[in-house]
Structure formats: structure tokens, C-alpha cells
mmCIF file with all atom_site columns, C-alpha atoms in Angstrom:
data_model
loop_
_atom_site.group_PDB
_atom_site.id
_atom_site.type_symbol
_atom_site.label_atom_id
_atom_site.label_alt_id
_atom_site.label_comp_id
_atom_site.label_asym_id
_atom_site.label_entity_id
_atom_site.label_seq_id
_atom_site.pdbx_PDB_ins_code
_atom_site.Cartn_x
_atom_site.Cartn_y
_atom_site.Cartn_z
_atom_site.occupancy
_atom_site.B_iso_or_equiv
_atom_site.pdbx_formal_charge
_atom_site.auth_seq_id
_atom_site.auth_comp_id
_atom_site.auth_asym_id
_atom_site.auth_atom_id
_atom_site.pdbx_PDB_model_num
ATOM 1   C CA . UNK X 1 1   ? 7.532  -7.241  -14.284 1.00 85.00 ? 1   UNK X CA 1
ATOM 2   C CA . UNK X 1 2   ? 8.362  -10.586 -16.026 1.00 91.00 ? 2   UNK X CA 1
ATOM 3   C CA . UNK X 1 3   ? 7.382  -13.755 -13.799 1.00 93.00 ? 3   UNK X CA 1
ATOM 4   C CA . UNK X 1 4   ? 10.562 -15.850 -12.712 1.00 94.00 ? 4   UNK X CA 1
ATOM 5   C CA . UNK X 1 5   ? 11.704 -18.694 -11.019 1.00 95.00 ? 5   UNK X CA 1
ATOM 6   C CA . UNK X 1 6   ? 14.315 -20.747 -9.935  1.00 96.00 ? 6   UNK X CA 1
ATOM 7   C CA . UNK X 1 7   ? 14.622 -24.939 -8.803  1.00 97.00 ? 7   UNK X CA 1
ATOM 8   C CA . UNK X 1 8   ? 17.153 -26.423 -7.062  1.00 98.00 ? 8   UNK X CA 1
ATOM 9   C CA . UNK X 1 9   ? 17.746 -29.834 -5.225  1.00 98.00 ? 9   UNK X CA 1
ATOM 10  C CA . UNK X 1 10  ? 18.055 -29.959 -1.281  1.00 98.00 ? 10  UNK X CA 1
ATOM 11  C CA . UNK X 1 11  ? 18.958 -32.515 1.579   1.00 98.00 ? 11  UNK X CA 1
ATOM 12  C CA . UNK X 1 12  ? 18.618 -31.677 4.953   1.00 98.00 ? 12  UNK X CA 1
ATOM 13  C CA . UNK X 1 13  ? 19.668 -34.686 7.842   1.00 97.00 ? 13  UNK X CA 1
ATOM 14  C CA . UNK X 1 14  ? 22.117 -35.295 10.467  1.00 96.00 ? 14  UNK X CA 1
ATOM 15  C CA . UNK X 1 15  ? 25.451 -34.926 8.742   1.00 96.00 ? 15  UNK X CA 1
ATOM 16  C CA . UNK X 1 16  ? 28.434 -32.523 7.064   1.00 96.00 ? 16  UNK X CA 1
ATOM 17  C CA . UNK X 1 17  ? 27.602 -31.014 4.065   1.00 97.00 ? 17  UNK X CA 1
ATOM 18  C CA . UNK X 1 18  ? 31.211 -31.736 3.716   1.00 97.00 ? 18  UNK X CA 1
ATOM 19  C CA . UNK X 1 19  ? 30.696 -35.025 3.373   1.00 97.00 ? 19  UNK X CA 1
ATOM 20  C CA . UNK X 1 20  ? 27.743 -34.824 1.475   1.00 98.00 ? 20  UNK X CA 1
ATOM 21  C CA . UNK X 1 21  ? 29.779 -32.973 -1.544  1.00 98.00 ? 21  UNK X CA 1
ATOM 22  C CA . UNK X 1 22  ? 32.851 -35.808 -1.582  1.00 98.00 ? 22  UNK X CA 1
ATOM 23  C CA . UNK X 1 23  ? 29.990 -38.281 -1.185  1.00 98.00 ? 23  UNK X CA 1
ATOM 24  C CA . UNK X 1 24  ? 28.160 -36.920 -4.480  1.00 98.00 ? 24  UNK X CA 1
ATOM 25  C CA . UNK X 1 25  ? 31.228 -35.549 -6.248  1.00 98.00 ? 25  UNK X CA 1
ATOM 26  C CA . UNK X 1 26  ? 29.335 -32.221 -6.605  1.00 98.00 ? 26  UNK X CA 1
ATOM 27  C CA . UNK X 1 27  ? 29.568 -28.396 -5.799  1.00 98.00 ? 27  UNK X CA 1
ATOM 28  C CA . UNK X 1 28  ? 26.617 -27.066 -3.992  1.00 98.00 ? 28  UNK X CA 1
ATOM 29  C CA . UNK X 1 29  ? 25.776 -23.743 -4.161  1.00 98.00 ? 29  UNK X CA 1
ATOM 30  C CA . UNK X 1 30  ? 24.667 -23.328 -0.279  1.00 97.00 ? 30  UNK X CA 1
ATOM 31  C CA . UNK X 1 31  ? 25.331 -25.560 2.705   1.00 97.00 ? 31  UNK X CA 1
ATOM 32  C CA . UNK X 1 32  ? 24.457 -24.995 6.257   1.00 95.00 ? 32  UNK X CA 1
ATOM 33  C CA . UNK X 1 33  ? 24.832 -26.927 10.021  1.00 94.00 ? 33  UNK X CA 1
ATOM 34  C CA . UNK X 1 34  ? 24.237 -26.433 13.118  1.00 92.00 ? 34  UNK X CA 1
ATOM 35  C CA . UNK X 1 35  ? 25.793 -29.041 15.422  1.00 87.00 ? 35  UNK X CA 1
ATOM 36  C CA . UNK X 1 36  ? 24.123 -32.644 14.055  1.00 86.00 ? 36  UNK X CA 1
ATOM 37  C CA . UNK X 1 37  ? 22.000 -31.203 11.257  1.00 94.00 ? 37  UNK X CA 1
ATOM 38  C CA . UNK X 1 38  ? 23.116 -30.323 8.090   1.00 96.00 ? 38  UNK X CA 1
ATOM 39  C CA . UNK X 1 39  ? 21.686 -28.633 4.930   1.00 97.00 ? 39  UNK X CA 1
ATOM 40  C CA . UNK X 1 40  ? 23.086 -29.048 1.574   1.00 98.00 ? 40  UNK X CA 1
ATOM 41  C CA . UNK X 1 41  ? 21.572 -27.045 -1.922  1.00 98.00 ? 41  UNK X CA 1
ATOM 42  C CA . UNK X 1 42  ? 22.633 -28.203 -5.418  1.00 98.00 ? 42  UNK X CA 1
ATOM 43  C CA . UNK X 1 43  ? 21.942 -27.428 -8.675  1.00 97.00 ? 43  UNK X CA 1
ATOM 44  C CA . UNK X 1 44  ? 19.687 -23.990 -8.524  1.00 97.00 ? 44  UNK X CA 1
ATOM 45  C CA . UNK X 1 45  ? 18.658 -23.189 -12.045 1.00 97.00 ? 45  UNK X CA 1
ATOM 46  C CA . UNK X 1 46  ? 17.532 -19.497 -12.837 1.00 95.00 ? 46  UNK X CA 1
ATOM 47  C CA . UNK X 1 47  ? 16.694 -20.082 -16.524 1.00 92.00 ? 47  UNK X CA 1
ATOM 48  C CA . UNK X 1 48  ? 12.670 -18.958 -16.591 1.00 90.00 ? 48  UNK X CA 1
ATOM 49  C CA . UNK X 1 49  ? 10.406 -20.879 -18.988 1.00 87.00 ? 49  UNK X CA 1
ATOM 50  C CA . UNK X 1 50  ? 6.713  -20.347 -18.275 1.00 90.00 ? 50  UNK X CA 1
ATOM 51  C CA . UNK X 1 51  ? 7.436  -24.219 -18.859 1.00 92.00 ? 51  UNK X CA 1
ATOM 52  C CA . UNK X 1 52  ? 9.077  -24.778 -15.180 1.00 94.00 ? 52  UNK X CA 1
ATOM 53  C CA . UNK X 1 53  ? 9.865  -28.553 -16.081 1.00 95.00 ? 53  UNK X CA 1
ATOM 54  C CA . UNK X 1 54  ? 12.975 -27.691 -18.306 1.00 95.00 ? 54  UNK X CA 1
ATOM 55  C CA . UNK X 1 55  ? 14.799 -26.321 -14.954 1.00 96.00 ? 55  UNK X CA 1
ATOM 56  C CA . UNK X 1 56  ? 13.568 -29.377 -13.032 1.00 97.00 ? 56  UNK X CA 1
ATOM 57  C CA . UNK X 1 57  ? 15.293 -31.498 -15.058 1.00 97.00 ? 57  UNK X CA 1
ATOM 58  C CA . UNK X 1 58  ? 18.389 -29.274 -15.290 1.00 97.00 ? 58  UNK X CA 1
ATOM 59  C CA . UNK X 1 59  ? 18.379 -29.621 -11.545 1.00 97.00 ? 59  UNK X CA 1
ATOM 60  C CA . UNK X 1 60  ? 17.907 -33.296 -11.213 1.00 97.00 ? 60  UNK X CA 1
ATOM 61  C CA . UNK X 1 61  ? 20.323 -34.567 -14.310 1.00 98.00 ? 61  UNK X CA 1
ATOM 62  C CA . UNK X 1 62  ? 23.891 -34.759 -12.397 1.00 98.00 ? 62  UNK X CA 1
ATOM 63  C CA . UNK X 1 63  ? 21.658 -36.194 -9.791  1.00 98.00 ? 63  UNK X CA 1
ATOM 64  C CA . UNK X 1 64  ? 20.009 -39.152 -12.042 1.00 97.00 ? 64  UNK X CA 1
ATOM 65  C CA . UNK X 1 65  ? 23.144 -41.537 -12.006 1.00 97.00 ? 65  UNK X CA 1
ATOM 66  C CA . UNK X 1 66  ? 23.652 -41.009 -8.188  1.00 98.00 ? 66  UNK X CA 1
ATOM 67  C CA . UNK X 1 67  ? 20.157 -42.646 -6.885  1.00 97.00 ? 67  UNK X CA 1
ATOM 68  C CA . UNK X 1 68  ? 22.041 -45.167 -5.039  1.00 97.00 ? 68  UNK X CA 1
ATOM 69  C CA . UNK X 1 69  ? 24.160 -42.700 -3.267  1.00 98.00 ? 69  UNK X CA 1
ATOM 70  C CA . UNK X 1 70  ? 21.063 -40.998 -2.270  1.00 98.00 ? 70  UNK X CA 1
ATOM 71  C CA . UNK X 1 71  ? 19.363 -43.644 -0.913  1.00 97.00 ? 71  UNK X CA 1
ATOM 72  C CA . UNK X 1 72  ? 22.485 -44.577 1.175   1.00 98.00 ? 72  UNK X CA 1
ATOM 73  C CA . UNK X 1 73  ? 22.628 -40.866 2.413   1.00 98.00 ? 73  UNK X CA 1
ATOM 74  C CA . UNK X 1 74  ? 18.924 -41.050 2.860   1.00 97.00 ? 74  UNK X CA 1
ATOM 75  C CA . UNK X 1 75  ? 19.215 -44.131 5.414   1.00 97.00 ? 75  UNK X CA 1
ATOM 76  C CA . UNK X 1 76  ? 22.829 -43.079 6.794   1.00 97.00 ? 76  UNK X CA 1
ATOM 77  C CA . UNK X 1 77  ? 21.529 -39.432 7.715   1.00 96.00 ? 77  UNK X CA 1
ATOM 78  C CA . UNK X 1 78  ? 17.977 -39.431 8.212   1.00 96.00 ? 78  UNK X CA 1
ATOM 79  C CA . UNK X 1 79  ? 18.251 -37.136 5.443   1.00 98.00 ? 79  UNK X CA 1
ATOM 80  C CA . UNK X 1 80  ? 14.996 -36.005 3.719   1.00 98.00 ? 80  UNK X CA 1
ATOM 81  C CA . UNK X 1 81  ? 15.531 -34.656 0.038   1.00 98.00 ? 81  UNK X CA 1
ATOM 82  C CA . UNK X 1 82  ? 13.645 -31.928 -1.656  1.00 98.00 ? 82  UNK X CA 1
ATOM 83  C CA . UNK X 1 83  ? 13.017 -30.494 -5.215  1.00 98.00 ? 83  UNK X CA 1
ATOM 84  C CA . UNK X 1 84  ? 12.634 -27.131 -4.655  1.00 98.00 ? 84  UNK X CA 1
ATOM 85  C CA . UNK X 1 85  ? 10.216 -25.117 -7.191  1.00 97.00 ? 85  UNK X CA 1
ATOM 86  C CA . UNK X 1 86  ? 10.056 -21.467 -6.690  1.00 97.00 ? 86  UNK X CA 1
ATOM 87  C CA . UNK X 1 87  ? 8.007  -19.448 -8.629  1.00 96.00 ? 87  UNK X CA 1
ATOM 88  C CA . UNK X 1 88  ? 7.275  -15.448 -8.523  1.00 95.00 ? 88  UNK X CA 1
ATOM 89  C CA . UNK X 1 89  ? 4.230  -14.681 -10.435 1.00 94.00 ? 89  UNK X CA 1
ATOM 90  C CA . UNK X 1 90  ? 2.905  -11.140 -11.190 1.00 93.00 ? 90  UNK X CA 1
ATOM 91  C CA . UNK X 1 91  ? -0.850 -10.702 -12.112 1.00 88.00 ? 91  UNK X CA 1
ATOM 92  C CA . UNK X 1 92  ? -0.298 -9.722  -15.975 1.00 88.00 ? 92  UNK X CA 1
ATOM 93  C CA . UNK X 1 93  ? 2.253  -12.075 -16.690 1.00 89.00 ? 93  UNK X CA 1
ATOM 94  C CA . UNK X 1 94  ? 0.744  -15.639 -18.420 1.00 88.00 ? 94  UNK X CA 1
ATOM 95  C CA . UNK X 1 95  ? 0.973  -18.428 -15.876 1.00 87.00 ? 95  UNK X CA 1
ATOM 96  C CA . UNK X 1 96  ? 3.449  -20.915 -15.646 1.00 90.00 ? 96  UNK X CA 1
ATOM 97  C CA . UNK X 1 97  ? 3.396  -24.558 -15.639 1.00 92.00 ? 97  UNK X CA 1
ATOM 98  C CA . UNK X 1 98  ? 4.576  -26.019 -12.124 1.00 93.00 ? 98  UNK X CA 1
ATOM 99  C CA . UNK X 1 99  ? 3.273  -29.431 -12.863 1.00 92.00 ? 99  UNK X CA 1
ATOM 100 C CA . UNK X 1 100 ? 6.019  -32.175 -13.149 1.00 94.00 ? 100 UNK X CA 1
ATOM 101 C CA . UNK X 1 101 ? 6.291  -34.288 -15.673 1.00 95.00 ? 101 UNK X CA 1
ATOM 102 C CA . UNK X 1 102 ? 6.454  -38.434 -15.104 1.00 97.00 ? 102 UNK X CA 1
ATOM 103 C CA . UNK X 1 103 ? 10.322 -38.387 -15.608 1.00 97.00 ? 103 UNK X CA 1
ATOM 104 C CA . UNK X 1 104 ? 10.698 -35.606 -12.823 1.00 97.00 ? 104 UNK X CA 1
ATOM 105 C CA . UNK X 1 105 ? 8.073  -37.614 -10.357 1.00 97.00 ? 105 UNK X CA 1
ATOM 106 C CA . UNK X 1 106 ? 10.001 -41.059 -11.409 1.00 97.00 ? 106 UNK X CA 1
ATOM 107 C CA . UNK X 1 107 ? 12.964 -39.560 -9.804  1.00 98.00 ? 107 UNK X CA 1
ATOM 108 C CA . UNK X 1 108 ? 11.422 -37.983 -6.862  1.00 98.00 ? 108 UNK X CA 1
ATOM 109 C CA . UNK X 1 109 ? 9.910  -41.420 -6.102  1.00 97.00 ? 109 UNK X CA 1
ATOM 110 C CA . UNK X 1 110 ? 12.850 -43.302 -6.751  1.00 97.00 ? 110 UNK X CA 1
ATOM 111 C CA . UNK X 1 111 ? 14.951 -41.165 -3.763  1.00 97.00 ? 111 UNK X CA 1
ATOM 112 C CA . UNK X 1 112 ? 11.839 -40.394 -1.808  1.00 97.00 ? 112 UNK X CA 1
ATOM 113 C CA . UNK X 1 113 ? 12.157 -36.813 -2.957  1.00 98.00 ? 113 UNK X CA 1
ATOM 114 C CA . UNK X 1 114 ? 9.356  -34.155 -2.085  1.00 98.00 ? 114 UNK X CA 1
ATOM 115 C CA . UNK X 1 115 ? 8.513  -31.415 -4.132  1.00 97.00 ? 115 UNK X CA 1
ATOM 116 C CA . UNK X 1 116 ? 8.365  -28.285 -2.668  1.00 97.00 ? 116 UNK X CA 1
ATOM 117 C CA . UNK X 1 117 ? 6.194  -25.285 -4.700  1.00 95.00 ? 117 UNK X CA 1
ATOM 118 C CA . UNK X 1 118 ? 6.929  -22.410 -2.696  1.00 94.00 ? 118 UNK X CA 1
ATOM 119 C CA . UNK X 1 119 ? 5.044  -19.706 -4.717  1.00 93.00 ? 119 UNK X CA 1
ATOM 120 C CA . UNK X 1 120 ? 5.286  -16.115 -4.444  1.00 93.00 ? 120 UNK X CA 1
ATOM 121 C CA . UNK X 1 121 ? 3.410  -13.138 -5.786  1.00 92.00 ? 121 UNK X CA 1
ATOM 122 C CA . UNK X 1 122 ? 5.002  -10.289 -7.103  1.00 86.00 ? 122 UNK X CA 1
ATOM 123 C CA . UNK X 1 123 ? 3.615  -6.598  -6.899  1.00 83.00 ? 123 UNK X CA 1
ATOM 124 C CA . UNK X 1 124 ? 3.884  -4.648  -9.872  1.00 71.00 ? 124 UNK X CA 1
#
């Protein structure tokens, strides 16, 4: 089986994901709340390059002209953002490369973002 993976961009906090969307001006793919927390997913890419970068940054661009808007739902909501990296590897398959490059970590830093490598292993 052929290695894959997918990225996307999450906030989690004390909010709506309704108002996270109007706030953003952008379609998530998966919210969730319960009572005073909130959980809001945007921009999962499934396009697999053993070069993982390319869907980090296809994540992140409709994101790169909204720092400020972050930061304000960062501090409004307690919100904690995420970049999301997750990678299914199978044992024949070459390796891929997880690492971020300075662009991706600029922007994590800039909004406080963690990244989040949550590898798997697949089983032929």
C-alpha cells in the first residue's frame, strides 16, 4: 500500500464555530461544541507528496492574510491553533518528509500555532 497523508488547520477555545467561519470568511470542513468549547477544522489537504510541506502550505495559504484575525480569536477565545500533519506510513514505501520548512514555522510562530505529527503505521 502507497503511504498517505493529509494536513489541515485547527482551533479549539471557548467559542461558536459559527462565529469562527463569519469571523475568517471561510468554510471548514468539520466543527464541533460542546457547551463553551468549540472546535473548528479548515483546510484538510489529501494531495500525498512524500514531500509533506506542499500540503502544509496548501493548508495555511487562505490563512496567511488573516494573522491578525487569529491573534484576536486567539486572545478573545482562549483558542489554541494547530497544524495538523498526519501521516500513514507502510514499511516498503520510501519515507516522507514531515519536517517544515521556515515559511511554514514563520507562520506557526506568528499565530502561536503548534504542529501536531500524529503518525500512523499502516499494515500491509
Amino acid at each position: 500500500m502507497p503511504n498517505t497523508c493529509y494536513t489541515y488547520f485547527k482551533i479549539i477555545g471557548h467559542f461558536d464555530p459559527d462565529v469562527i467561519t463569519e469571523r475568517l470568511s471561510l468554510q471548514p470542513f468539520e466543527t464541533w461544541r460542546d457547551g463553551t468549547s468549540g472546535q473548528w477544522c479548515f483546510g484538510r489537504c489529501d494531495s500525498y507528496s512524500p514531500y509533506v510541506e506542499e500540503q502544509m502550505r496548501k493548508t495555511i495559504a487562505p490563512l496567511l492574510d488573516k494573522t491578525n484575525i487569529l491573534m484576536q480569536i486567539r486572545q478573545e477565545f482562549n483558542a489554541v491553533f494547530f497544524l495538523e500533519i498526519v501521516p500513514t506510513v507502510y514499511h516498503d514505501e520510501p519515507t516522507p518528509c514531515l519536517a517544515p520548512p521556515p515559511d511554514i514555522i514563520d507562520f506557526c510562530h506568528e499565530t502561536r500555532a503548534k504542529i501536531d505529527i500524529d503518525l500512523y503505521m499502516g499494515v500491509d
